[in-house]
Amino acid sequence: MIKELIIDSSPNGATIALLQDKQLVELHKEQVSNNYTVGDIYLGRIKKIMPSLNAAFVDVGYEKDAFLHYLDLGPQVQSLLKLTKQVRSGGYQSKLLDGFKLEADINKGGKISEILTKNQLIPVQIAKEPISTKGPRLSSDLSIAGRYVVLVPFSEAISISKKIKSNTERTRLRKVVESIKPKHFGVIIRTVSEGKGVDELQKDLLDLISKWEQFITKLPSVEPSKKVLGEIGRTSTILRDILNPDFQHIYTNDNSMFEEIRSYIHEISPDMESIVRMHKHKEPIFDHFGIEKQIKGAFGKTVNLAGGAYLVIEHTEALHVIDVNSGNRTASKENQEENAYQVNKEAAKEIARQLRLRDMGGIVVIDFIDMHKPQNRKELFDFLRAEMQYDRAKHTILPPSKFGLVQITRQRVRPEMNIVTSEVCPTCNGTGTIRPTILLMDDIENNFNYILTEQNEKGITLCVHPYIEAFIKKGIYNRQMKWFIKYGQWIKVKNNPSYQITEFHFFSSKDEEIKL
């Protein structure tokens, strides 16, 4: 699998596209004005205790108070509160925790009113960015993430990613980390640590310890509700989490971004520094790599699949419903089951991509086409799970219900990526919308597949707007010639000035319109 990262930088931020084998699978927006990123640590002030919710509302400078539940306090919150009080009063001078006496863990079934009081100061970490009308979701169980390990203060535990299966490797990593970690700090060993040497792990851990020291240094002087320690940028975060030998290229159109990425990769993986490239073409970077066209085709209520089937995606605040339709795909009664199975597999692959691409969270309900064979239902469920393994967000997939519905719960930590894909109609001055013009040729060719291949029509005529006719017939080896080679028959193209720019119709050899 070949991975590429394309970064379109602008004064307002950056849009980051992750491609796998040239197909867009993730899209992220990093805005300059976004001050609340998952992983940022703030010095919060308790504004209100809510015993009925067993939670507190915390001022972190956002327009709406952030939410901190008792279960998100972390077992060592008393140690955190004690350290904060001592550091801000000047009673604790060390930057590490060697001489610090830890407090006892809090009771998992306790009350938040027993731990926190109004106006109390507490360091908190953004667990979820502000979504819709809600403020940020917080945690006081602090952690600082690096490329190979995650540093967890007030703990002694060493945890290892479950994806590292080898017992020998797990033992080796545990011994390495035990020998280099500081006292009263726990460490989570990430999957990418597998096979890495002591030097690489130690360098990563020292970087995280340095960040903790920055946190302790700033804590005495930082004002309440202000940021104490910021997470690295979204681009660097993606590289930190997923950079591997499969990455072939990283392209950006901004000099400062180019230097920043190259410098960051030089730190974490010097042998891959050469994959960072500067985009110097006059054509916009997303147009050059075909990303803009993929965005237009992948977002929106209806998503067309290659075989003629399509998905209908409906959104609510916490629930997403995806309906799978066979569309133009037809089958005889003898192989309806096989046809449904193939359409469902094609849809499952696209659904796994859509969840990542739109960053859809909460509950997702999928209505697949009904299948009668239990073996086919099981194989579809296993196929969907296999496709979802590339998704970095935490998720759970339930087996099909008796109604044939598949339910997925997926972690949501950022607002969903929502892009308007319809364009203003040029013939009605903005009173209606049409399909994106960039997809016009794809729509025409998809209908050719249906009319010529499945319906076996001969001598058809395509009628379009004069501009589109000129585009189709431009050049010697034009679109019309390509269609002749592909379908083995000449397709007549005529124009009609009364048509809208994206309007097209098909006519049979008897000059009767072919209804689609």
Short mmCIF file of C-alpha atoms in Angstrom, two decimals:
data_model
loop_
_atom_site.label_atom_id
_atom_site.label_comp_id
_atom_site.label_asym_id
_atom_site.label_seq_id
_atom_site.Cartn_x
_atom_site.Cartn_y
_atom_site.Cartn_z
CA MET A 1 0.00 0.00 0.00
CA ILE A 2 1.48 3.34 -1.13
CA LYS A 3 0.67 6.35 1.05
CA GLU A 4 1.02 10.03 0.15
CA LEU A 5 0.31 13.17 2.16
CA ILE A 6 -0.74 16.29 0.22
CA ILE A 7 -0.88 19.58 2.16
CA ASP A 8 -2.62 22.66 0.77
CA SER A 9 -1.45 25.58 2.90
CA SER A 10 -3.17 28.98 3.03
CA PRO A 11 -3.07 32.05 5.35
CA ASN A 12 -6.07 30.65 7.27
CA GLY A 13 -4.54 27.22 7.87
CA ALA A 14 -3.89 24.00 6.01
CA THR A 15 -5.96 21.22 4.46
CA ILE A 16 -4.27 17.82 4.72
CA ALA A 17 -5.19 14.94 2.41
CA LEU A 18 -4.02 11.37 3.03
CA LEU A 19 -3.98 9.17 -0.07
CA GLN A 20 -3.70 5.37 -0.12
CA ASP A 21 -2.91 4.00 -3.58
CA LYS A 22 -3.99 7.40 -5.01
CA GLN A 23 -7.41 7.21 -3.31
CA LEU A 24 -8.39 9.89 -0.77
CA VAL A 25 -9.00 8.24 2.63
CA GLU A 26 -8.58 11.07 5.16
CA LEU A 27 -9.09 14.83 5.02
CA HIS A 28 -8.12 17.16 7.86
CA LYS A 29 -8.33 20.92 8.28
CA GLU A 30 -5.87 22.74 10.52
CA GLN A 31 -7.14 26.26 11.17
CA VAL A 32 -4.92 29.04 12.49
CA SER A 33 -7.78 30.23 14.72
CA ASN A 34 -8.38 26.80 16.28
CA ASN A 35 -7.01 27.12 19.83
CA TYR A 36 -8.58 23.94 21.15
CA THR A 37 -6.81 20.87 19.80
CA VAL A 38 -6.97 17.37 21.28
CA GLY A 39 -3.92 16.99 23.53
CA ASP A 40 -3.57 20.66 24.58
CA ILE A 41 -3.17 21.20 28.34
CA TYR A 42 -4.86 24.20 30.02
CA LEU A 43 -4.94 25.51 33.56
CA GLY A 44 -8.68 25.26 34.13
CA ARG A 45 -10.76 26.96 36.79
CA ILE A 46 -13.76 25.09 38.20
CA LYS A 47 -16.85 27.20 37.49
CA LYS A 48 -19.62 24.89 38.66
CA ILE A 49 -19.97 21.49 40.34
CA MET A 50 -22.90 19.38 39.06
CA PRO A 51 -23.55 16.56 41.60
CA SER A 52 -26.47 15.21 39.52
CA LEU A 53 -24.08 14.61 36.58
CA ASN A 54 -21.11 13.77 38.82
CA ALA A 55 -19.21 16.30 36.73
CA ALA A 56 -17.89 19.84 36.70
CA PHE A 57 -17.94 22.70 34.23
CA VAL A 58 -14.49 24.22 33.76
CA ASP A 59 -13.38 27.57 32.34
CA VAL A 60 -10.60 27.06 29.78
CA GLY A 61 -11.19 30.33 27.93
CA TYR A 62 -13.76 28.94 25.48
CA GLU A 63 -17.09 30.74 25.00
CA LYS A 64 -18.83 27.79 26.67
CA ASP A 65 -17.49 26.09 29.78
CA ALA A 66 -15.80 22.75 29.15
CA PHE A 67 -17.11 19.48 30.62
CA LEU A 68 -15.12 17.32 33.07
CA HIS A 69 -16.70 14.07 34.30
CA TYR A 70 -15.62 12.25 37.45
CA LEU A 71 -14.51 9.22 35.40
CA ASP A 72 -12.16 11.51 33.41
CA LEU A 73 -10.36 12.82 36.50
CA GLY A 74 -7.84 9.96 36.49
CA PRO A 75 -6.91 7.87 39.54
CA GLN A 76 -4.05 10.21 40.53
CA VAL A 77 -5.96 13.51 40.37
CA GLN A 78 -5.15 14.22 44.06
CA SER A 79 -1.43 14.06 43.20
CA LEU A 80 -2.00 16.46 40.27
CA LEU A 81 -3.89 18.94 42.46
CA LYS A 82 -1.19 18.72 45.17
CA LEU A 83 1.62 19.27 42.64
CA THR A 84 -0.20 22.23 41.05
CA LYS A 85 -0.69 23.90 44.42
CA GLN A 86 2.96 23.36 45.47
CA VAL A 87 4.45 24.50 42.14
CA ARG A 88 2.31 27.68 41.97
CA SER A 89 3.17 28.56 45.57
CA GLY A 90 6.89 27.91 45.04
CA GLY A 91 6.96 24.97 47.45
CA TYR A 92 8.18 22.44 44.86
CA GLN A 93 11.32 23.29 42.86
CA SER A 94 12.15 20.09 40.96
CA LYS A 95 10.94 19.69 37.37
CA LEU A 96 10.55 15.92 37.65
CA LEU A 97 8.73 13.84 40.27
CA ASP A 98 11.67 12.12 41.99
CA GLY A 99 11.10 13.82 45.34
CA PHE A 100 7.33 14.06 45.06
CA LYS A 101 5.14 11.93 47.33
CA LEU A 102 2.17 10.51 45.44
CA GLU A 103 -1.30 10.59 46.94
CA ALA A 104 -3.60 7.56 47.08
CA ASP A 105 -5.77 6.75 44.05
CA ILE A 106 -9.32 8.06 44.20
CA ASN A 107 -12.31 5.73 44.51
CA LYS A 108 -13.74 4.82 41.08
CA GLY A 109 -17.29 5.13 42.43
CA GLY A 110 -16.74 8.40 44.30
CA LYS A 111 -18.34 11.84 43.96
CA ILE A 112 -16.77 14.78 42.16
CA SER A 113 -17.84 17.14 44.97
CA GLU A 114 -15.45 15.23 47.27
CA ILE A 115 -12.49 16.03 44.97
CA LEU A 116 -13.10 19.45 43.44
CA THR A 117 -14.48 22.76 44.70
CA LYS A 118 -15.68 25.91 42.96
CA ASN A 119 -12.88 28.26 41.71
CA GLN A 120 -10.24 25.56 42.25
CA LEU A 121 -7.41 25.46 39.68
CA ILE A 122 -6.65 22.17 37.92
CA PRO A 123 -4.57 21.31 34.83
CA VAL A 124 -6.82 19.67 32.23
CA GLN A 125 -6.25 18.17 28.78
CA ILE A 126 -8.57 18.54 25.76
CA ALA A 127 -10.10 15.10 25.10
CA LYS A 128 -12.67 16.31 22.53
CA GLU A 129 -12.64 19.53 20.57
CA PRO A 130 -15.74 21.78 20.69
CA ILE A 131 -18.43 20.10 18.56
CA SER A 132 -21.66 21.81 17.46
CA THR A 133 -23.07 23.74 20.46
CA LYS A 134 -20.95 21.88 23.03
CA GLY A 135 -17.78 23.10 24.68
CA PRO A 136 -14.59 20.99 24.86
CA ARG A 137 -14.58 17.65 26.73
CA LEU A 138 -11.75 17.47 29.28
CA SER A 139 -9.62 14.96 31.14
CA SER A 140 -7.27 15.56 34.05
CA ASP A 141 -5.57 12.19 33.46
CA LEU A 142 -2.68 13.92 31.66
CA SER A 143 -0.52 12.25 29.03
CA ILE A 144 2.09 13.52 26.55
CA ALA A 145 2.31 11.60 23.28
CA GLY A 146 5.46 10.98 21.28
CA ARG A 147 6.20 8.92 18.19
CA TYR A 148 7.16 5.70 19.99
CA VAL A 149 5.89 6.17 23.55
CA VAL A 150 3.35 8.13 25.61
CA LEU A 151 4.44 9.64 28.94
CA VAL A 152 1.94 9.37 31.84
CA PRO A 153 2.81 11.28 35.03
CA PHE A 154 1.94 9.98 38.55
CA SER A 155 2.15 6.35 37.46
CA GLU A 156 4.66 3.52 37.44
CA ALA A 157 2.86 1.27 34.93
CA ILE A 158 4.36 0.26 31.59
CA SER A 159 1.70 -0.65 29.03
CA ILE A 160 2.40 -2.16 25.60
CA SER A 161 0.22 -1.91 22.49
CA LYS A 162 -1.87 -5.07 21.97
CA LYS A 163 -0.94 -4.98 18.28
CA ILE A 164 2.59 -6.07 19.22
CA LYS A 165 2.03 -9.83 19.34
CA SER A 166 5.53 -11.25 19.90
CA ASN A 167 6.15 -12.08 23.57
CA THR A 168 9.91 -11.78 23.04
CA GLU A 169 9.51 -8.28 21.61
CA ARG A 170 7.10 -7.22 24.36
CA THR A 171 9.59 -8.40 27.02
CA ARG A 172 12.46 -6.58 25.28
CA LEU A 173 10.52 -3.30 25.02
CA ARG A 174 9.44 -3.51 28.66
CA LYS A 175 13.03 -4.00 29.84
CA VAL A 176 14.30 -1.14 27.65
CA VAL A 177 11.67 1.31 28.95
CA GLU A 178 12.12 0.22 32.57
CA SER A 179 15.81 1.07 32.31
CA ILE A 180 15.29 4.60 30.97
CA LYS A 181 12.00 5.93 32.37
CA PRO A 182 12.08 8.43 35.28
CA LYS A 183 10.53 7.74 38.69
CA HIS A 184 6.75 8.28 39.09
CA PHE A 185 6.18 8.33 35.34
CA GLY A 186 4.31 5.61 33.51
CA VAL A 187 4.88 4.82 29.83
CA ILE A 188 2.61 3.51 27.07
CA ILE A 189 4.62 1.79 24.33
CA ARG A 190 3.07 2.41 20.89
CA THR A 191 2.85 -0.07 18.01
CA VAL A 192 5.54 1.70 15.95
CA SER A 193 8.07 0.94 18.71
CA GLU A 194 8.29 -2.65 17.51
CA GLY A 195 11.86 -3.41 16.44
CA LYS A 196 13.22 -0.01 17.52
CA GLY A 197 16.50 0.29 19.42
CA VAL A 198 17.30 1.83 22.80
CA ASP A 199 18.63 5.06 21.25
CA GLU A 200 15.41 5.82 19.35
CA LEU A 201 13.16 5.06 22.33
CA GLN A 202 15.37 7.04 24.70
CA LYS A 203 15.46 10.08 22.40
CA ASP A 204 11.66 10.04 22.12
CA LEU A 205 11.25 9.68 25.87
CA LEU A 206 13.73 12.50 26.57
CA ASP A 207 11.73 14.78 24.23
CA LEU A 208 8.57 14.02 26.22
CA ILE A 209 10.35 14.63 29.54
CA SER A 210 11.49 17.97 28.13
CA LYS A 211 7.85 18.86 27.37
CA TRP A 212 6.86 17.92 30.93
CA GLU A 213 9.61 20.23 32.22
CA GLN A 214 8.19 23.02 30.03
CA PHE A 215 4.79 22.38 31.62
CA ILE A 216 6.24 22.63 35.17
CA THR A 217 8.20 25.79 34.22
CA LYS A 218 5.12 27.58 32.86
CA LEU A 219 2.69 26.42 35.55
CA PRO A 220 3.60 29.02 38.24
CA SER A 221 3.08 32.04 35.97
CA VAL A 222 0.30 31.00 33.60
CA GLU A 223 -3.05 32.68 34.13
CA PRO A 224 -6.14 30.56 34.87
CA SER A 225 -8.03 29.34 31.75
CA LYS A 226 -4.92 29.78 29.56
CA LYS A 227 -2.95 27.14 27.64
CA VAL A 228 0.05 25.67 29.48
CA LEU A 229 1.31 23.15 26.93
CA GLY A 230 0.20 22.84 23.31
CA GLU A 231 0.00 19.75 21.13
CA ILE A 232 2.08 19.85 17.94
CA GLY A 233 0.32 20.89 14.70
CA ARG A 234 -2.19 18.61 12.98
CA THR A 235 0.25 17.86 10.15
CA SER A 236 3.02 16.80 12.54
CA THR A 237 0.51 14.82 14.62
CA ILE A 238 -0.55 12.79 11.57
CA LEU A 239 3.09 12.17 10.65
CA ARG A 240 3.95 11.19 14.22
CA ASP A 241 1.09 8.68 14.36
CA ILE A 242 1.13 7.06 10.91
CA LEU A 243 4.50 7.71 9.23
CA ASN A 244 5.94 4.38 8.05
CA PRO A 245 7.99 2.98 5.14
CA ASP A 246 4.80 2.82 3.03
CA PHE A 247 4.90 6.62 2.67
CA GLN A 248 6.22 7.50 -0.76
CA HIS A 249 5.76 11.28 -0.97
CA ILE A 250 4.74 14.29 1.11
CA TYR A 251 3.88 17.35 -1.00
CA THR A 252 3.18 20.90 0.18
CA ASN A 253 2.80 24.25 -1.58
CA ASP A 254 4.22 26.42 1.21
CA ASN A 255 7.94 27.02 1.91
CA SER A 256 7.62 27.39 5.69
CA MET A 257 5.45 24.26 5.89
CA PHE A 258 8.01 22.42 3.73
CA GLU A 259 10.85 23.34 6.11
CA GLU A 260 8.76 22.52 9.20
CA ILE A 261 7.83 19.05 7.92
CA ARG A 262 11.32 18.25 6.70
CA SER A 263 12.76 19.31 10.06
CA TYR A 264 10.21 17.21 11.95
CA ILE A 265 10.83 14.10 9.82
CA HIS A 266 14.58 14.62 10.21
CA GLU A 267 14.03 14.30 13.98
CA ILE A 268 11.73 11.28 13.99
CA SER A 269 12.91 9.37 10.89
CA PRO A 270 16.00 10.89 9.18
CA ASP A 271 16.12 8.23 6.45
CA MET A 272 12.73 9.42 5.12
CA GLU A 273 13.58 13.13 4.89
CA SER A 274 13.92 12.91 1.07
CA ILE A 275 10.20 12.08 0.58
CA VAL A 276 9.21 15.68 1.43
CA ARG A 277 8.69 17.60 -1.82
CA MET A 278 7.78 21.18 -2.72
CA HIS A 279 4.89 21.63 -5.19
CA LYS A 280 6.04 24.18 -7.76
CA HIS A 281 3.40 23.83 -10.50
CA LYS A 282 1.10 26.76 -11.31
CA GLU A 283 -1.89 24.45 -11.07
CA PRO A 284 -3.40 24.32 -7.52
CA ILE A 285 -1.93 21.40 -5.57
CA PHE A 286 -5.27 19.62 -4.93
CA ASP A 287 -6.25 19.91 -8.62
CA HIS A 288 -2.84 18.61 -9.71
CA PHE A 289 -3.20 15.42 -7.67
CA GLY A 290 -6.91 14.95 -8.46
CA ILE A 291 -7.94 15.49 -4.85
CA GLU A 292 -10.49 18.24 -5.54
CA LYS A 293 -12.38 15.93 -7.88
CA GLN A 294 -12.34 13.13 -5.29
CA ILE A 295 -13.65 15.52 -2.62
CA LYS A 296 -16.56 16.55 -4.85
CA GLY A 297 -17.40 12.90 -5.57
CA ALA A 298 -17.01 11.57 -2.02
CA PHE A 299 -18.93 14.16 0.02
CA GLY A 300 -22.61 14.94 -0.17
CA LYS A 301 -25.79 12.98 0.53
CA THR A 302 -25.33 10.51 -2.35
CA VAL A 303 -22.07 8.66 -3.03
CA ASN A 304 -21.85 6.71 -6.30
CA LEU A 305 -19.89 3.45 -6.45
CA ALA A 306 -17.98 2.16 -9.47
CA GLY A 307 -20.36 -0.70 -10.26
CA GLY A 308 -23.50 1.45 -10.52
CA ALA A 309 -24.60 1.04 -6.89
CA TYR A 310 -24.73 4.04 -4.55
CA LEU A 311 -24.91 5.05 -0.88
CA VAL A 312 -27.32 7.53 0.69
CA ILE A 313 -25.86 9.10 3.84
CA GLU A 314 -28.11 10.96 6.30
CA HIS A 315 -26.79 12.87 9.33
CA THR A 316 -28.21 13.90 12.68
CA GLU A 317 -26.49 15.24 15.80
CA ALA A 318 -25.44 11.83 17.15
CA LEU A 319 -26.68 9.30 14.58
CA HIS A 320 -25.68 8.59 10.98
CA VAL A 321 -27.71 6.34 8.70
CA ILE A 322 -26.22 4.81 5.54
CA ASP A 323 -28.50 3.10 3.03
CA VAL A 324 -26.99 0.79 0.40
CA ASN A 325 -28.75 0.75 -2.98
CA SER A 326 -27.96 -1.49 -5.96
CA GLY A 327 -28.84 1.29 -8.44
CA ASN A 328 -28.34 0.24 -12.08
CA ARG A 329 -26.88 -3.13 -11.16
CA THR A 330 -29.36 -5.75 -12.24
CA ALA A 331 -29.31 -9.53 -11.92
CA SER A 332 -31.52 -12.44 -12.85
CA LYS A 333 -33.48 -14.27 -10.16
CA GLU A 334 -30.90 -17.07 -10.11
CA ASN A 335 -28.04 -14.87 -8.88
CA GLN A 336 -29.81 -12.16 -6.88
CA GLU A 337 -28.11 -13.38 -3.70
CA GLU A 338 -24.64 -13.21 -5.27
CA ASN A 339 -25.38 -9.79 -6.76
CA ALA A 340 -26.51 -8.47 -3.34
CA TYR A 341 -23.37 -9.93 -1.73
CA GLN A 342 -21.06 -8.25 -4.28
CA VAL A 343 -22.85 -4.88 -3.98
CA ASN A 344 -22.69 -5.09 -0.17
CA LYS A 345 -18.94 -5.85 -0.24
CA GLU A 346 -18.33 -2.91 -2.57
CA ALA A 347 -20.43 -0.70 -0.27
CA ALA A 348 -18.64 -1.93 2.89
CA LYS A 349 -15.28 -0.92 1.45
CA GLU A 350 -16.57 2.56 0.58
CA ILE A 351 -18.32 2.95 3.97
CA ALA A 352 -15.05 2.22 5.83
CA ARG A 353 -13.42 4.94 3.70
CA GLN A 354 -16.30 7.39 4.25
CA LEU A 355 -16.11 7.04 8.05
CA ARG A 356 -12.44 8.04 7.97
CA LEU A 357 -12.87 10.68 5.29
CA ARG A 358 -15.74 12.53 6.96
CA ASP A 359 -14.51 11.65 10.47
CA MET A 360 -18.04 10.52 11.33
CA GLY A 361 -18.53 9.76 15.02
CA GLY A 362 -21.22 8.55 17.39
CA ILE A 363 -23.57 5.81 16.19
CA VAL A 364 -23.59 4.72 12.54
CA VAL A 365 -26.38 2.43 11.30
CA ILE A 366 -25.89 0.70 7.93
CA ASP A 367 -28.81 -0.80 6.00
CA PHE A 368 -27.17 -3.32 3.65
CA ILE A 369 -29.13 -5.08 0.89
CA ASP A 370 -30.92 -8.13 2.34
CA MET A 371 -29.11 -11.45 1.99
CA HIS A 372 -30.67 -14.81 2.86
CA LYS A 373 -27.58 -17.00 3.28
CA PRO A 374 -26.05 -16.85 6.80
CA GLN A 375 -22.61 -17.55 5.33
CA ASN A 376 -22.82 -14.45 3.14
CA ARG A 377 -23.89 -12.29 6.11
CA LYS A 378 -20.96 -13.59 8.17
CA GLU A 379 -18.46 -13.02 5.35
CA LEU A 380 -19.76 -9.45 4.84
CA PHE A 381 -19.36 -8.73 8.56
CA ASP A 382 -15.79 -10.11 8.54
CA PHE A 383 -15.00 -8.11 5.38
CA LEU A 384 -16.25 -4.86 6.97
CA ARG A 385 -14.14 -5.50 10.09
CA ALA A 386 -11.07 -6.11 7.93
CA GLU A 387 -11.63 -2.83 6.04
CA MET A 388 -12.11 -0.92 9.32
CA GLN A 389 -8.77 -2.08 10.73
CA TYR A 390 -7.07 0.87 9.00
CA ASP A 391 -9.23 3.32 10.99
CA ARG A 392 -7.21 4.92 13.80
CA ALA A 393 -10.31 6.08 15.70
CA LYS A 394 -11.61 3.71 18.37
CA HIS A 395 -14.65 1.85 17.05
CA THR A 396 -16.90 -1.13 17.74
CA ILE A 397 -18.81 -3.07 15.06
CA LEU A 398 -21.83 -5.14 16.07
CA PRO A 399 -22.93 -8.20 14.02
CA PRO A 400 -25.99 -7.73 11.76
CA SER A 401 -29.29 -7.55 13.67
CA LYS A 402 -32.30 -9.68 12.78
CA PHE A 403 -33.39 -6.80 10.52
CA GLY A 404 -30.05 -6.93 8.67
CA LEU A 405 -28.76 -3.66 10.14
CA VAL A 406 -25.09 -3.25 11.11
CA GLN A 407 -24.34 -0.81 13.93
CA ILE A 408 -20.98 0.90 14.45
CA THR A 409 -19.94 3.16 17.29
CA ARG A 410 -16.97 5.35 16.43
CA GLN A 411 -15.01 7.73 18.63
CA ARG A 412 -15.60 11.39 17.86
CA VAL A 413 -12.99 13.87 19.13
CA ARG A 414 -13.30 16.57 16.44
CA PRO A 415 -16.15 18.19 14.51
CA GLU A 416 -17.20 16.10 11.52
CA MET A 417 -15.70 17.06 8.14
CA ASN A 418 -18.63 18.45 6.17
CA ILE A 419 -18.09 19.84 2.66
CA VAL A 420 -20.80 21.26 0.42
CA THR A 421 -20.38 19.60 -2.96
CA SER A 422 -23.23 21.13 -4.96
CA GLU A 423 -22.58 24.19 -7.13
CA VAL A 424 -24.87 27.14 -7.86
CA CYS A 425 -26.80 26.57 -11.10
CA PRO A 426 -25.66 29.07 -13.75
CA THR A 427 -29.07 29.12 -15.45
CA CYS A 428 -31.16 30.15 -12.41
CA ASN A 429 -28.91 32.72 -10.66
CA GLY A 430 -28.45 30.68 -7.53
CA THR A 431 -32.02 29.54 -6.85
CA GLY A 432 -31.12 25.84 -7.30
CA THR A 433 -28.14 23.50 -7.23
CA ILE A 434 -26.72 20.86 -9.56
CA ARG A 435 -24.22 18.02 -9.42
CA PRO A 436 -20.59 19.24 -9.43
CA THR A 437 -19.48 20.03 -12.98
CA ILE A 438 -16.15 18.30 -12.35
CA LEU A 439 -18.07 14.99 -12.23
CA LEU A 440 -20.08 15.54 -15.45
CA MET A 441 -17.95 13.24 -17.64
CA ASP A 442 -18.01 10.55 -14.95
CA ASP A 443 -21.83 10.72 -14.82
CA ILE A 444 -22.10 10.43 -18.62
CA GLU A 445 -19.69 7.48 -18.77
CA ASN A 446 -21.42 5.68 -15.89
CA ASN A 447 -24.65 5.86 -17.90
CA PHE A 448 -22.83 4.58 -20.99
CA ASN A 449 -21.81 1.50 -19.01
CA TYR A 450 -25.45 0.87 -18.18
CA ILE A 451 -26.98 1.67 -21.60
CA LEU A 452 -24.39 0.01 -23.85
CA THR A 453 -23.20 -2.87 -21.70
CA GLU A 454 -26.24 -3.94 -19.68
CA GLN A 455 -29.08 -2.72 -21.93
CA ASN A 456 -27.13 -3.52 -25.13
CA GLU A 457 -28.43 -0.44 -26.99
CA LYS A 458 -26.99 0.34 -30.46
CA GLY A 459 -26.64 3.61 -32.38
CA ILE A 460 -27.34 5.94 -29.46
CA THR A 461 -26.97 9.73 -29.51
CA LEU A 462 -25.77 11.92 -26.63
CA CYS A 463 -27.32 15.41 -26.54
CA VAL A 464 -25.53 18.07 -24.44
CA HIS A 465 -24.96 21.81 -24.09
CA PRO A 466 -22.83 23.32 -26.95
CA TYR A 467 -19.89 23.97 -24.58
CA ILE A 468 -19.85 20.33 -23.50
CA GLU A 469 -20.09 19.15 -27.12
CA ALA A 470 -17.03 21.27 -27.96
CA PHE A 471 -15.15 19.80 -25.01
CA ILE A 472 -16.01 16.21 -26.04
CA LYS A 473 -14.96 16.73 -29.69
CA LYS A 474 -11.81 18.78 -29.01
CA GLY A 475 -8.64 17.30 -30.54
CA ILE A 476 -7.97 14.28 -32.77
CA TYR A 477 -7.82 11.71 -29.94
CA ASN A 478 -10.83 13.19 -28.18
CA ARG A 479 -13.43 11.80 -25.78
CA GLN A 480 -15.64 10.59 -28.64
CA MET A 481 -12.75 8.56 -30.07
CA LYS A 482 -11.94 7.11 -26.64
CA TRP A 483 -15.57 6.01 -26.27
CA PHE A 484 -15.42 4.34 -29.70
CA ILE A 485 -12.34 2.34 -28.65
CA LYS A 486 -13.82 1.46 -25.26
CA TYR A 487 -17.36 0.46 -26.31
CA GLY A 488 -16.73 -0.69 -29.89
CA GLN A 489 -19.36 1.58 -31.44
CA TRP A 490 -19.54 5.21 -32.53
CA ILE A 491 -21.59 7.45 -30.23
CA LYS A 492 -23.09 10.50 -31.90
CA VAL A 493 -22.83 13.78 -29.97
CA LYS A 494 -25.25 16.64 -30.68
CA ASN A 495 -25.78 19.99 -28.97
CA ASN A 496 -28.89 21.73 -27.73
CA PRO A 497 -28.45 25.43 -26.77
CA SER A 498 -31.52 25.27 -24.51
CA TYR A 499 -29.87 22.75 -22.18
CA GLN A 500 -28.26 23.74 -18.88
CA ILE A 501 -24.46 23.42 -18.85
CA THR A 502 -24.61 20.06 -17.00
CA GLU A 503 -27.78 18.72 -18.61
CA PHE A 504 -27.54 15.69 -20.89
CA HIS A 505 -29.93 13.17 -22.46
CA PHE A 506 -29.56 9.92 -24.41
CA PHE A 507 -31.57 9.03 -27.51
CA SER A 508 -31.97 5.65 -29.22
CA SER A 509 -31.44 4.89 -32.93
CA LYS A 510 -35.19 5.58 -33.37
CA ASP A 511 -34.68 9.07 -31.87
CA GLU A 512 -36.60 8.15 -28.71
CA GLU A 513 -35.26 9.39 -25.39
CA ILE A 514 -33.78 6.63 -23.22
CA LYS A 515 -35.22 7.04 -19.73
CA LEU A 516 -32.71 6.35 -16.94
#
